[in-house]
Structure formats: C-alpha cells, structure tokens
C-alpha cells in the first residue's frame, strides 16, 4: 500500500509549524488532508496515513495558510502551533547529585568500566580557551596564572567544552586502558583495551582528558545500558552547541580532530525545533553501516532537535572558507577524536538525506537536524 511521507517542524519560540506532505509514490494526487489539533490525516485512493501528535503539541487548524506545491517535495503548508516541550538540558552532574556521590566512567562504545566508584567532591567548569589572554588584559601586574595549567586534584572533575579532565590516579593504570604515544612531544592517546576506541589523551603525568563523545559518566548505583552510538554522539554535539551559544553568543563552530585538522564547519540556526516525521519512504534512503537505523521504515518519530548548516572540509573541500573561519574570533572550535569527527559528518549527511529535497540546502550550506 502506498504511504505518504509527512514532515512537520514545530518552532516552540515562534509558535509556528511547517508541514510538508509528500506525494505517495503510486497513488499521486488528489489527497484528502485533515488537520486536527492533535493529529494529521492524509487519505488517497490507495490508503491512509495518520499521525498522532505528542500530547504537548497542539496545531491550530484555522491558521493554515501559504499552501503551495513544490515539485519533488509535495504540498507545503504553514500554520500556528503550540508546543510545551522543554529544551532544558540536564548535565551529567545535575543539581540533585550530592557532592560526594561516587561515579563510574564507562566506554560509550562497548560499556567497559574505565573508572569505578570515583568519589567526586568538586565538579567545576573550565574557563574558555582564551582565558589567559583575558587575564592579561585585565591585570595591571604580571599574570599570576602564567604557566600554571589547571589540573584537577584526586576527587575533582573539570568540564570543558567537549571534554572532562580527571586526575590520573593509580586506579586508571589497569588493563581497561591502553596508553599509546603518537609522536614525540605530543600527548599520549588513551585507548579502550576492549574495543580499541580512542577515549582521550593524557595531558600530564597526573591529568587525563576524556572526550564527552566517548565516555558515559553516571552514579555508580545505576545500571549501565548501551545507547545507540549515533544517537549518543549527536545528542552530545547538540548539547555542546546549545550550551556554548547560550553562554557565549557563539553560533559558528569548527569541528576539528585531535590531529588539529578541520573536518566540519557548523552554523547553529535554532535550538527550539520539534521534528515529527512519518518516514514511509525511509526504506529508500541509503543506510551507512557505521550508523544505527535510528528511525525504522514506516515509523513515526517526534524528536527535539537543533537545526544546523554545515560544510564538510575533508579532502581539502571548502579550504578557503575554513581558513577564513579559522581567523574569525567569533568562530568557536570543538575538538574531538578524528574518527568521531567522521562519524559526526556521516550523521549530518544521513540526517540531511532524510529531509524533503527543498530543505536540504540553504545557500551553499547543507542543512541537518541533530536530535537531542
């Protein structure tokens, strides 16, 4: 039976929605479209597609307007909507946690325990990368912090933009980790013994950096459960973008690997989207073996998401643009393991391919949603 592809993007702050109804592959037009406050229904001669909206979302049928047919997409329709979804992001170390909670660090890819029952007395955010320069501007005397890197003590965890810094105690020096020097005078890579994934780097003889995309930290009393890799990675990236844009009014980002190569240029458009899809045509979209099948064919998904523009920079693509962004102080760099940068690019490409064709590009940039 032919099914209709339905795409709905709800903007919470604007209280508006864009509805796109794709043509059924076989039946074509005409279609009987019913827009109700809590559901959508599309009938053709070959079948019926119905989407029940989440309880927090309400459409206003009387506000429907801007109806137009876009070749390759189908029917576009704009209307008012009310969405009560909260976009508040909860940190690993939320406010309900006690100061002396014990935490266990896991490899996100395979679930191997990396640090067990580490009592954290202090969890503190690190200043921005250019904090040293700012201190120099504000101090009328020599910088008291010069050549004094911030290293955590035994029961500390410092959080950066995309990483955690923890003390390299003796409980790390066990078969769970491998320390692999890359080049002389460079940091040593920290690798999971079981799955061989790079988890971070040693910053000194006492400090280790774990990348947020590679490590899961949770209270020791909880049971660990594997989160699909692509779902976890894009939620971490989305959280980083939202937090940095809110704290520093930064909306352009350069995603670079630990090898200092730029892999992706990202431009955050908005962080208040709720994307609802009936992916009847998802079976025709090429799947990448590296990625899990996040949304199964003929399924309906409703997900909070951030909307981004992106440009890949691998194989010398967009070299001039990457160079201009690198010299722009309004662009913020996020460093991840190089393999994870490629994963992020695949996730963006896959998410871009699931969008209706007219939404996949904005000027020279590609468009994608990162699910939170």
XYZ file of C-alpha atoms in Angstrom:
372
model
C 0.000 0.000 0.000
C 1.316 3.444 -0.871
C 2.026 5.729 2.065
C 2.511 9.479 2.283
C 5.678 10.992 3.700
C 4.745 13.539 6.368
C 7.272 16.047 7.747
C 6.388 18.561 10.463
C 8.782 21.058 12.064
C 7.392 22.927 15.058
C 9.213 26.035 16.303
C 8.464 26.499 20.004
C 9.550 30.130 20.364
C 7.773 31.246 17.191
C 4.713 29.058 17.923
C 4.642 28.099 14.245
C 4.934 24.947 12.170
C 5.896 23.895 8.647
C 4.010 20.879 7.335
C 5.178 19.047 4.202
C 3.079 16.254 2.695
C 4.982 14.199 0.170
C 3.253 12.594 -2.777
C 2.511 8.875 -2.455
C 4.771 7.033 -4.862
C 1.983 5.234 -6.631
C -1.291 6.985 -5.968
C -0.243 10.586 -6.538
C -2.773 13.362 -6.246
C -5.555 14.031 -5.263
C -5.192 13.802 -1.491
C -7.719 14.450 1.260
C -5.881 16.272 4.063
C -7.332 16.695 7.548
C -5.508 18.884 10.068
C -6.772 18.479 13.628
C -5.349 19.936 16.856
C -3.824 16.638 17.951
C -3.399 14.688 14.710
C -2.875 14.759 10.941
C -4.576 12.516 8.419
C -3.845 12.084 4.708
C -6.143 9.938 2.556
C -5.567 8.838 -1.019
C -7.211 6.262 -3.205
C -4.550 3.775 -2.105
C -4.546 4.240 1.652
C -4.452 6.487 4.668
C -1.583 7.937 6.698
C -2.386 9.211 10.176
C -0.035 10.826 12.671
C -0.950 11.349 16.299
C 0.959 14.313 17.717
C 2.643 14.262 21.132
C 0.402 15.406 23.955
C 2.384 18.629 24.389
C 1.833 19.707 20.758
C -1.334 21.347 19.501
C -1.960 22.634 15.992
C -4.394 25.453 15.190
C -6.251 24.269 12.047
C -7.870 27.652 11.400
C -4.439 29.238 10.944
C -3.494 27.121 7.904
C -2.074 29.216 5.091
C 0.647 29.509 2.470
C -0.402 26.313 0.704
C 1.828 25.581 -2.268
C 3.016 22.611 -4.281
C 6.796 22.149 -4.507
C 7.986 19.653 -7.145
C 9.898 16.816 -5.545
C 8.527 17.608 -2.089
C 4.749 17.715 -2.306
C 2.454 20.144 -0.524
C 3.863 22.810 1.825
C 1.624 24.325 4.483
C 2.327 26.766 7.318
C 0.228 27.094 10.451
C 0.349 28.145 14.075
C 1.238 25.580 16.715
C 1.638 25.352 20.456
C 4.420 23.180 21.851
C 5.227 22.754 25.502
C 8.377 20.669 25.118
C 11.195 21.736 27.402
C 14.610 22.203 25.791
C 16.424 22.429 29.130
C 19.497 20.246 29.009
C 20.472 18.247 32.073
C 24.150 17.839 32.834
C 25.653 14.514 33.826
C 26.295 16.128 37.197
C 22.824 17.566 37.818
C 21.858 19.680 40.767
C 20.249 16.788 42.622
C 23.578 14.976 42.856
C 25.263 15.042 46.217
C 28.751 16.496 46.394
C 30.234 13.200 47.495
C 28.476 10.885 45.030
C 30.540 8.062 43.553
C 30.588 7.930 39.766
C 31.604 5.238 37.328
C 33.130 6.089 33.928
C 32.245 3.760 31.021
C 33.455 3.458 27.454
C 30.393 4.533 25.473
C 31.129 2.222 22.549
C 31.416 -1.089 24.411
C 30.392 -0.427 28.010
C 33.768 -1.293 29.540
C 34.290 0.226 33.006
C 37.121 2.755 32.788
C 36.975 4.256 36.288
C 34.916 2.598 39.002
C 33.442 4.339 42.047
C 35.337 7.619 41.773
C 34.157 9.969 44.525
C 33.900 13.480 43.112
C 33.984 16.258 45.685
C 34.205 19.040 43.098
C 32.823 19.263 39.566
C 33.876 22.594 38.073
C 33.598 24.176 34.610
C 36.848 25.233 32.977
C 37.224 28.803 31.685
C 37.263 29.433 27.955
C 40.346 28.582 25.920
C 41.459 32.215 25.736
C 41.141 32.888 29.474
C 44.876 33.525 29.758
C 44.666 36.359 27.212
C 41.735 37.908 29.067
C 43.630 37.802 32.375
C 46.495 39.631 30.697
C 44.117 42.352 29.530
C 42.564 42.883 32.955
C 45.617 42.612 35.232
C 47.833 45.652 35.793
C 50.633 43.384 37.035
C 52.265 40.258 35.599
C 49.844 37.394 35.019
C 49.748 35.387 38.278
C 48.458 32.355 36.405
C 51.114 32.281 33.688
C 52.446 28.787 33.019
C 50.104 27.346 35.635
C 47.733 24.952 33.854
C 44.541 23.976 35.616
C 44.825 20.349 36.699
C 42.220 18.512 38.778
C 43.035 17.016 42.163
C 42.233 13.428 43.082
C 38.490 13.986 43.695
C 37.938 16.686 41.059
C 36.381 16.639 37.625
C 36.805 19.692 35.409
C 34.443 20.066 32.434
C 35.487 21.739 29.196
C 33.523 22.440 26.024
C 33.763 18.849 24.787
C 35.824 17.005 27.384
C 36.328 16.108 31.038
C 39.603 16.462 32.924
C 40.168 13.977 35.743
C 43.101 13.074 37.942
C 45.224 10.190 36.679
C 45.154 8.085 39.798
C 46.554 4.566 40.116
C 43.089 3.072 39.519
C 43.400 4.123 35.865
C 46.572 2.195 35.333
C 44.904 -1.155 34.835
C 44.061 -3.435 31.890
C 40.995 -1.358 30.981
C 43.091 1.297 29.208
C 45.998 1.453 26.822
C 48.318 4.450 26.635
C 49.575 4.862 23.068
C 52.093 7.636 22.304
C 51.518 9.076 18.834
C 54.564 11.256 18.216
C 57.359 12.617 20.380
C 56.391 15.765 22.308
C 52.666 15.088 21.872
C 50.007 13.906 24.269
C 49.526 10.181 24.664
C 46.295 8.708 23.324
C 44.107 6.846 25.816
C 42.501 3.784 24.210
C 39.859 1.378 25.494
C 41.510 -2.015 25.910
C 38.385 -3.898 24.832
C 37.175 -2.072 21.705
C 40.328 -0.057 20.823
C 38.388 3.233 20.601
C 40.259 6.410 21.456
C 38.736 7.796 24.666
C 41.007 10.746 25.312
C 44.545 11.941 25.901
C 46.968 12.306 28.792
C 47.576 15.991 29.456
C 50.307 15.472 32.054
C 51.622 12.753 34.312
C 48.655 13.424 36.602
C 45.841 14.509 34.301
C 43.775 12.742 31.663
C 41.312 14.268 29.196
C 38.237 12.193 28.282
C 36.163 13.340 25.298
C 32.439 13.655 26.058
C 31.543 11.739 22.909
C 33.474 8.669 24.085
C 32.664 8.414 27.802
C 29.469 7.875 29.799
C 29.572 9.038 33.415
C 26.805 8.056 35.804
C 26.266 7.426 39.518
C 27.720 4.060 40.477
C 24.435 2.731 41.828
C 22.821 2.862 38.367
C 23.000 0.019 35.878
C 24.720 0.862 32.608
C 22.813 0.496 29.359
C 24.267 0.981 25.886
C 22.865 3.959 23.960
C 22.994 3.649 20.148
C 26.213 5.299 19.053
C 24.802 7.784 16.530
C 22.044 8.829 18.931
C 24.567 9.465 21.702
C 27.053 11.377 19.532
C 24.548 13.766 18.015
C 22.898 14.433 21.391
C 26.301 15.357 22.878
C 27.139 17.615 19.920
C 23.702 19.249 20.094
C 24.117 19.868 23.820
C 27.554 21.434 23.298
C 26.207 23.757 20.589
C 23.228 24.864 22.682
C 25.266 25.484 25.824
C 28.015 27.397 24.015
C 25.588 29.522 22.006
C 23.737 30.423 25.209
C 26.811 31.111 27.341
C 28.995 32.866 24.761
C 26.634 34.017 21.994
C 28.622 31.827 19.614
C 26.742 30.323 16.663
C 29.513 29.239 14.296
C 31.689 26.261 15.134
C 34.692 24.493 13.673
C 34.759 20.751 14.398
C 38.359 19.602 14.396
C 40.089 16.338 15.198
C 42.732 15.705 17.814
C 45.134 15.839 14.846
C 44.247 19.573 14.511
C 42.600 19.041 11.110
C 39.250 20.773 10.477
C 36.557 18.307 9.451
C 33.284 20.264 9.575
C 32.082 23.861 9.723
C 28.801 24.199 11.633
C 26.394 27.118 11.865
C 23.671 26.836 14.512
C 20.367 28.182 13.178
C 17.991 27.400 16.034
C 17.649 25.106 19.023
C 13.879 25.115 19.574
C 12.717 22.697 16.873
C 10.496 19.684 17.368
C 10.668 17.437 14.301
C 7.871 14.949 13.667
C 8.178 12.557 10.754
C 6.305 9.686 9.207
C 9.153 8.026 7.340
C 7.227 5.924 4.908
C 9.950 6.481 2.325
C 12.906 5.887 4.646
C 13.436 2.417 3.201
C 14.678 4.114 0.033
C 17.354 6.078 1.895
C 20.823 4.608 1.864
C 21.944 3.387 5.286
C 25.540 3.724 6.465
C 26.862 0.580 8.127
C 28.590 2.712 10.751
C 25.297 4.189 11.896
C 22.391 2.512 13.609
C 18.993 2.656 11.934
C 17.682 5.425 14.172
C 14.249 5.538 12.591
C 12.884 2.347 11.166
C 10.983 2.325 7.899
C 7.275 3.204 8.117
C 7.753 4.506 11.671
C 6.738 7.813 13.243
C 9.242 9.782 15.298
C 8.939 13.005 17.308
C 12.268 14.426 18.469
C 13.685 17.611 19.947
C 16.416 18.885 17.651
C 18.793 21.701 16.803
C 18.919 22.916 13.219
C 22.361 23.485 11.723
C 24.026 24.475 8.479
C 27.218 22.596 7.715
C 30.067 22.311 5.255
C 32.393 19.275 5.101
C 36.098 20.106 4.990
C 37.607 16.671 4.328
C 39.835 16.124 1.297
C 40.562 19.873 1.066
C 36.917 20.763 0.458
C 35.894 24.343 1.374
C 39.517 25.148 2.157
C 39.153 28.920 1.729
C 36.023 29.063 3.875
C 37.690 27.003 6.598
C 40.684 29.335 6.524
C 38.501 32.436 6.886
C 36.571 30.875 9.778
C 39.821 29.905 11.484
C 40.902 33.546 11.651
C 37.455 34.750 12.811
C 37.300 35.238 16.596
C 33.516 34.687 16.573
C 34.014 31.056 15.465
C 34.465 28.534 18.281
C 36.489 25.339 17.835
C 35.369 21.984 19.223
C 37.988 19.240 19.335
C 37.021 15.555 19.119
C 38.793 12.329 18.184
C 39.322 12.335 14.416
C 37.260 9.152 13.973
C 34.367 10.796 15.830
C 34.571 13.844 13.526
C 33.971 11.481 10.602
C 31.058 9.908 12.493
C 29.525 13.357 13.011
C 29.894 14.088 9.289
C 28.161 10.807 8.422
C 25.351 11.582 10.867
C 24.875 15.035 9.334
C 24.872 13.578 5.813
C 22.399 10.881 6.753
C 20.077 13.355 8.505
C 20.325 15.720 5.532
C 19.310 12.897 3.172
C 16.115 12.255 5.163
C 14.876 15.847 4.734
C 12.494 16.855 1.949
C 14.673 17.948 -1.025
C 13.765 21.653 -0.775
C 15.023 21.800 2.825
C 18.416 20.168 2.268
C 20.318 23.303 1.237
C 20.460 26.935 2.318
C 22.649 28.995 0.033
C 25.895 26.995 -0.255
C 25.415 25.147 3.049
C 23.775 21.811 3.685
C 21.030 21.612 6.335
C 20.581 18.979 9.031
C 18.827 18.425 12.339
C 20.761 16.999 15.286
C 18.480 15.134 17.663
C 18.812 15.957 21.334
